[in-house]
Short mmCIF file of C-alpha atoms in Angstrom, two decimals:
data_model
loop_
_atom_site.label_atom_id
_atom_site.label_comp_id
_atom_site.label_asym_id
_atom_site.label_seq_id
_atom_site.Cartn_x
_atom_site.Cartn_y
_atom_site.Cartn_z
CA MET A 1 -110.63 57.33 -24.71
CA THR A 2 -110.62 56.61 -28.47
CA ALA A 3 -111.01 59.68 -30.66
CA ILE A 4 -114.04 59.73 -32.96
CA MET A 5 -113.23 60.31 -36.63
CA ARG A 6 -115.61 62.83 -38.16
CA SER A 7 -116.36 62.27 -41.83
CA PRO A 8 -117.11 65.39 -43.87
CA ALA A 9 -120.58 65.55 -45.44
CA ASP A 10 -120.79 64.98 -49.19
CA ASN A 11 -123.28 65.14 -52.06
CA ARG A 12 -123.27 61.47 -53.14
CA ASP A 13 -127.07 61.26 -53.11
CA ARG A 14 -127.21 63.64 -56.10
CA LEU A 15 -124.73 61.85 -58.36
CA VAL A 16 -125.68 60.14 -61.63
CA ARG A 17 -124.84 56.47 -62.07
CA SER A 18 -124.11 55.38 -65.64
CA SER A 19 -123.11 52.10 -67.28
CA VAL A 20 -120.26 52.60 -69.77
CA ALA A 21 -118.97 49.85 -72.07
CA GLY A 22 -115.36 49.13 -72.91
CA ARG A 23 -113.03 46.20 -73.47
CA ILE A 24 -110.05 44.48 -71.92
CA ALA A 25 -107.05 46.11 -73.61
CA PRO A 26 -104.53 43.94 -75.44
CA PRO A 27 -100.94 43.90 -74.24
CA ARG A 28 -98.95 46.17 -76.55
CA ILE A 29 -95.24 46.28 -77.39
CA PHE A 30 -94.06 49.39 -79.23
CA HIS A 31 -91.07 48.21 -81.24
CA GLU A 32 -90.85 51.49 -83.17
CA ALA A 33 -90.22 53.46 -79.98
CA LEU A 34 -87.04 51.46 -79.12
CA PRO A 35 -87.22 52.24 -75.38
CA VAL A 36 -83.89 52.50 -73.60
CA ASP A 37 -82.93 52.51 -69.93
CA GLU A 38 -80.57 54.97 -68.25
CA THR A 39 -77.54 53.01 -69.47
CA GLY A 40 -78.68 53.23 -73.11
CA ARG A 41 -79.71 49.58 -73.42
CA HIS A 42 -82.98 48.67 -75.17
CA PHE A 43 -85.72 46.93 -73.22
CA HIS A 44 -89.13 45.41 -73.95
CA LEU A 45 -90.88 44.30 -70.77
CA PRO A 46 -94.44 43.33 -69.81
CA ALA A 47 -96.36 46.54 -69.25
CA SER A 48 -99.88 47.80 -68.76
CA GLY A 49 -102.45 46.40 -71.15
CA GLY A 50 -103.88 42.90 -71.15
CA ILE A 51 -104.26 40.88 -67.96
CA ALA A 52 -101.50 40.86 -65.33
CA LEU A 53 -102.06 37.44 -63.79
CA GLY A 54 -101.29 37.25 -60.08
CA VAL A 55 -100.56 40.99 -59.71
CA HIS A 56 -102.76 42.69 -57.13
CA MET A 57 -103.39 45.87 -55.23
CA GLY A 58 -101.24 45.78 -52.11
CA ASP A 59 -98.25 44.19 -53.88
CA ARG A 60 -94.99 46.13 -53.70
CA ALA A 61 -94.75 47.99 -57.01
CA ALA A 62 -90.97 47.71 -57.41
CA ASP A 63 -90.92 43.91 -57.04
CA TRP A 64 -91.99 43.18 -60.62
CA VAL A 65 -89.70 43.18 -63.69
CA ALA A 66 -92.01 45.27 -65.83
CA ASP A 67 -92.66 48.67 -67.43
CA HIS A 68 -95.54 50.80 -66.07
CA LEU A 69 -97.23 47.63 -64.78
CA MET A 70 -100.86 47.84 -63.61
CA PRO A 71 -102.45 45.16 -61.41
CA GLY A 72 -105.25 42.95 -62.72
CA LEU A 73 -107.08 43.92 -65.90
CA SER A 74 -106.25 46.92 -68.04
CA ILE A 75 -109.40 48.10 -69.79
CA GLU A 76 -109.96 50.84 -72.35
CA ASP A 77 -112.64 52.63 -74.33
CA GLU A 78 -114.18 50.89 -77.31
CA GLY A 79 -113.57 52.32 -80.78
CA ASP A 80 -110.81 52.62 -83.32
CA ASN A 81 -108.57 55.06 -81.45
CA PRO A 82 -107.79 53.93 -77.89
CA ALA A 83 -105.11 56.64 -77.70
CA HIS A 84 -107.91 59.07 -76.85
CA ALA A 85 -109.55 58.97 -73.43
CA GLY A 86 -113.28 58.41 -73.98
CA ALA A 87 -116.31 58.11 -71.74
CA LEU A 88 -115.10 54.99 -69.93
CA HIS A 89 -111.81 56.59 -68.94
CA LEU A 90 -113.30 60.00 -68.13
CA LEU A 91 -116.21 58.69 -66.03
CA ALA A 92 -114.57 55.74 -64.24
CA ALA A 93 -113.65 56.32 -60.60
CA ILE A 94 -111.71 54.26 -58.06
CA GLY A 95 -114.06 51.71 -56.47
CA ASN A 96 -116.56 51.52 -59.36
CA VAL A 97 -117.87 48.00 -59.98
CA VAL A 98 -116.97 46.35 -63.31
CA ARG A 99 -119.10 43.69 -65.05
CA ASP A 100 -118.33 41.33 -67.91
CA GLY A 101 -120.44 41.04 -71.06
CA SER A 102 -122.89 38.66 -69.38
CA GLY A 103 -123.52 41.07 -66.50
CA ARG A 104 -121.45 39.21 -63.91
CA ARG A 105 -119.60 41.47 -61.47
CA ILE A 106 -115.90 40.74 -61.88
CA GLY A 107 -113.93 43.49 -60.14
CA VAL A 108 -113.50 47.11 -59.08
CA VAL A 109 -111.69 50.03 -60.69
CA SER A 110 -108.32 50.44 -58.97
CA GLY A 111 -106.35 53.03 -60.99
CA LYS A 112 -105.61 54.77 -64.26
CA ARG A 113 -102.68 55.21 -66.58
CA GLY A 114 -102.22 57.76 -69.35
CA GLY A 115 -102.08 61.43 -70.10
CA MET A 116 -98.49 61.50 -71.30
CA ALA A 117 -99.24 61.60 -75.03
CA PRO A 118 -103.01 61.63 -75.65
CA GLY A 119 -103.86 60.89 -79.27
CA PHE A 120 -100.34 59.66 -80.03
CA TRP A 121 -100.27 56.17 -78.54
CA PRO A 122 -102.74 54.28 -76.37
CA PRO A 123 -101.87 54.20 -72.69
CA GLN A 124 -105.29 55.65 -71.77
CA LEU A 125 -106.11 52.70 -69.53
CA VAL A 126 -108.17 51.91 -66.43
CA SER A 127 -107.04 49.09 -64.14
CA VAL A 128 -109.45 46.66 -62.51
CA GLU A 129 -108.65 44.60 -59.43
CA VAL A 130 -109.97 41.04 -59.90
CA ALA A 131 -109.66 37.73 -58.10
CA ASP A 132 -107.20 35.22 -59.61
CA ASP A 133 -109.85 32.69 -60.67
CA VAL A 134 -111.80 35.46 -62.44
CA ALA A 135 -108.70 36.77 -64.24
CA ARG A 136 -107.84 33.32 -65.61
CA ALA A 137 -111.28 33.05 -67.24
CA LEU A 138 -111.01 36.37 -69.11
CA THR A 139 -109.43 37.24 -72.47
CA PRO A 140 -108.04 40.49 -73.92
CA GLY A 141 -110.74 41.97 -76.13
CA ASP A 142 -113.60 40.80 -73.89
CA ARG A 143 -116.35 43.38 -73.43
CA VAL A 144 -116.72 44.97 -70.00
CA VAL A 145 -119.11 47.48 -68.47
CA VAL A 146 -118.16 49.92 -65.70
CA GLU A 147 -120.91 51.09 -63.34
CA THR A 148 -119.56 54.64 -63.22
CA VAL A 149 -120.36 57.06 -60.42
CA GLY A 150 -118.13 59.78 -58.97
CA ARG A 151 -118.14 62.75 -61.35
CA GLY A 152 -119.28 65.77 -59.36
CA LEU A 153 -118.57 64.22 -55.95
CA GLN A 154 -117.76 66.97 -53.46
CA TRP A 155 -117.40 67.52 -49.74
CA THR A 156 -120.18 70.03 -49.19
CA GLY A 157 -118.36 71.87 -46.42
CA PHE A 158 -115.07 72.12 -48.36
CA PRO A 159 -115.80 73.56 -51.83
CA GLU A 160 -112.14 74.55 -52.33
CA ILE A 161 -110.97 70.94 -52.02
CA GLY A 162 -111.40 69.03 -55.27
CA LEU A 163 -112.06 65.33 -55.73
CA SER A 164 -111.09 63.47 -58.92
CA ASN A 165 -111.44 59.78 -59.79
CA VAL A 166 -113.20 59.18 -56.45
CA SER A 167 -116.40 57.13 -56.15
CA PRO A 168 -118.56 57.20 -53.02
CA ALA A 169 -117.20 53.73 -52.20
CA CYS A 170 -113.64 55.05 -52.48
CA LEU A 171 -114.51 58.12 -50.40
CA ASP A 172 -115.63 55.84 -47.57
CA LEU A 173 -112.24 54.08 -47.63
CA LEU A 174 -110.13 57.26 -47.49
CA PRO A 175 -108.68 57.76 -43.97
CA ILE A 176 -109.68 61.43 -43.82
CA ARG A 177 -109.78 63.23 -40.47
CA GLN A 178 -111.70 66.46 -40.01
CA ASP A 179 -110.57 68.89 -37.36
CA GLY A 180 -112.65 72.05 -37.50
CA ASP A 181 -112.15 73.74 -40.86
CA ARG A 182 -109.25 71.50 -41.93
CA LEU A 183 -108.90 67.98 -43.34
CA THR A 184 -105.91 65.70 -42.76
CA CYS A 185 -105.05 62.56 -44.73
CA PRO A 186 -102.24 60.11 -43.94
CA VAL A 187 -99.95 59.17 -46.85
CA ARG A 188 -97.07 56.75 -47.34
CA ALA A 189 -94.81 59.29 -49.03
CA ILE A 190 -94.62 62.96 -49.96
CA ALA A 191 -92.99 63.93 -53.25
CA ARG A 192 -91.40 67.31 -53.79
CA PRO A 193 -92.74 69.22 -56.82
CA GLU A 194 -89.55 68.72 -58.84
CA ALA A 195 -90.35 64.98 -58.86
CA ALA A 196 -93.56 65.54 -60.85
CA GLY A 197 -92.95 63.98 -64.29
CA PRO A 198 -95.09 62.63 -67.13
CA GLY A 199 -98.71 63.62 -66.68
CA LEU A 200 -98.14 67.27 -65.79
CA GLY A 201 -100.60 69.58 -67.54
CA GLN A 202 -103.15 66.84 -68.18
CA ASP A 203 -106.82 66.69 -67.15
CA SER A 204 -107.12 65.50 -63.55
CA TRP A 205 -109.46 62.64 -64.60
CA ILE A 206 -107.02 61.25 -67.18
CA GLY A 207 -104.36 58.77 -66.21
CA ASP A 208 -101.75 59.59 -63.62
CA LEU A 209 -98.85 61.79 -62.58
CA GLU A 210 -95.51 59.97 -62.39
CA ILE A 211 -92.82 60.41 -59.76
CA ALA A 212 -89.73 60.93 -61.91
CA GLY A 213 -86.79 60.30 -59.61
CA ASP A 214 -86.59 59.92 -55.85
CA ALA A 215 -87.22 63.51 -54.73
CA LEU A 216 -89.24 62.64 -51.63
CA SER A 217 -89.52 64.75 -48.50
CA ALA A 218 -90.92 61.76 -46.57
CA GLY A 219 -91.31 58.02 -47.11
CA THR A 220 -89.35 55.43 -49.14
CA LEU A 221 -90.04 55.01 -52.85
CA SER A 222 -88.90 51.39 -53.12
CA GLU A 223 -91.28 50.25 -50.37
CA LEU A 224 -94.46 51.67 -51.92
CA ARG A 225 -97.29 49.32 -52.87
CA PHE A 226 -100.12 49.44 -55.38
CA GLY A 227 -102.96 51.33 -53.71
CA ASP A 228 -100.76 53.36 -51.33
CA LEU A 229 -101.68 57.02 -50.87
CA VAL A 230 -98.95 59.41 -51.99
CA ALA A 231 -98.91 63.22 -51.90
CA PHE A 232 -97.30 65.82 -54.16
CA ALA A 233 -96.32 69.05 -52.42
CA ASP A 234 -96.95 72.30 -54.31
CA ILE A 235 -98.98 70.61 -57.07
CA ASP A 236 -102.56 71.60 -57.94
CA ALA A 237 -104.47 68.75 -59.63
CA GLY A 238 -107.94 70.25 -59.45
CA THR A 239 -108.45 70.78 -63.18
CA THR A 240 -105.07 70.13 -64.76
CA ARG A 241 -101.86 69.23 -62.93
CA PHE A 242 -99.39 72.06 -62.40
CA TYR A 243 -96.96 73.69 -59.98
CA ARG A 244 -98.77 75.84 -57.42
CA PRO A 245 -96.92 76.72 -54.20
CA GLY A 246 -98.86 76.06 -51.03
CA TRP A 247 -101.17 73.42 -52.53
CA ILE A 248 -101.20 69.69 -51.92
CA SER A 249 -102.42 66.84 -54.12
CA ILE A 250 -103.01 63.28 -52.92
CA GLY A 251 -103.35 60.22 -55.11
CA LEU A 252 -103.23 56.44 -55.26
CA LEU A 253 -100.30 54.43 -56.61
CA SER A 254 -101.78 52.97 -59.79
CA HIS A 255 -98.83 51.65 -61.83
CA GLY A 256 -95.30 50.52 -61.22
CA PRO A 257 -91.93 52.01 -62.24
CA SER A 258 -90.25 51.99 -65.64
CA PRO A 259 -86.63 51.58 -66.72
CA ALA A 260 -87.09 54.57 -69.06
CA PRO A 261 -85.32 57.73 -67.83
CA GLY A 262 -87.72 60.39 -66.63
CA HIS A 263 -90.45 57.89 -65.78
CA GLY A 264 -91.53 56.32 -62.51
CA ILE A 265 -94.44 55.05 -60.47
CA GLY A 266 -97.80 56.55 -61.42
CA ILE A 267 -100.15 58.28 -59.01
CA THR A 268 -103.83 58.66 -59.95
CA MET A 269 -105.00 61.93 -58.40
CA LEU A 270 -107.80 61.82 -55.83
CA ILE A 271 -107.73 64.98 -53.67
CA THR A 272 -106.30 68.46 -54.15
CA GLY A 273 -106.56 71.71 -52.21
CA PRO A 274 -104.75 74.56 -50.49
CA GLY A 275 -102.52 73.70 -47.55
CA ARG A 276 -104.58 75.84 -45.16
CA LEU A 277 -107.49 73.40 -45.68
CA LEU A 278 -105.77 70.13 -46.61
CA GLN A 279 -102.82 68.59 -44.79
CA VAL A 280 -100.98 65.27 -44.90
CA ASP A 281 -98.94 63.24 -42.48
CA ILE A 282 -97.12 59.91 -42.72
CA GLY A 283 -99.39 57.14 -41.44
CA GLU A 284 -99.72 53.36 -41.42
CA SER A 285 -103.35 53.50 -42.59
CA ALA A 286 -102.39 55.32 -45.79
CA SER A 287 -103.35 52.64 -48.33
CA LEU A 288 -106.47 51.49 -50.16
CA GLY A 289 -104.75 48.46 -51.68
CA ALA A 290 -105.96 45.75 -49.31
CA SER A 291 -109.48 47.20 -49.19
CA LEU A 292 -109.83 47.27 -52.98
CA ARG A 293 -108.54 43.70 -53.27
CA LYS A 294 -110.98 42.56 -50.60
CA ALA A 295 -113.86 44.35 -52.36
CA ALA A 296 -113.06 42.57 -55.66
CA GLU A 297 -112.79 39.16 -54.02
CA ALA A 298 -116.15 39.67 -52.29
CA LEU A 299 -118.08 40.18 -55.56
#
């Protein structure tokens, strides 16, 4: 007999939907920073920003010769200071629909990058999964509108478990199992707390938390794909992101690795809670990558 998966009740019918304007970010190269790899050699590689043609959710993140690469479009808030996370970044959630300036639906929000140096330089970006023919017709600087919904989303029976960057559409894709008073989510990898790098201390709705190094208690870092679910042990990402023994935080792989020492793949936080209520295990269904790509192609 096949077990029936019980989905926890939520409050999606009370959430506010809001259209927020932004733009496709330009690709940026920071010559002044003179980035170096672990051998001391300088590098300037394609990174987040602009339009990553042919890069999609579900691709293996380590396969690309790039620096903090995000699939599809990288979009940002309008205005003169994109180094600050504005309404688009703070309200966008995974699975939100994105439109172009004419109102045509072009893709879905698939991740975030930023939080390392807010106000200093502009990596406060939101990635959008788009079909290849759509991406080729777009230009950096084009206006976009995100149909934001997700702020305030909560499982009504689990008030101690927090949700960040999760839309109702994303919530329906998460492979959550409820067993009595506990939730379990499969993940591709579990990172030990000492692997938590850039992004610690930042607002849970801004950017990502990077895995700095290979301190995993389960899974294989090099095999991870954009959209895979990854957990941090002993990290609380409910409001900020910090070390808290006994807690677990689960996120989505939103950007690829970097040659820069102390940096790594980025995980956009989705779920956080105490271990007595939230558990993880290694599972084959622990990815949203293919589903998000399919959702974008179906628009």
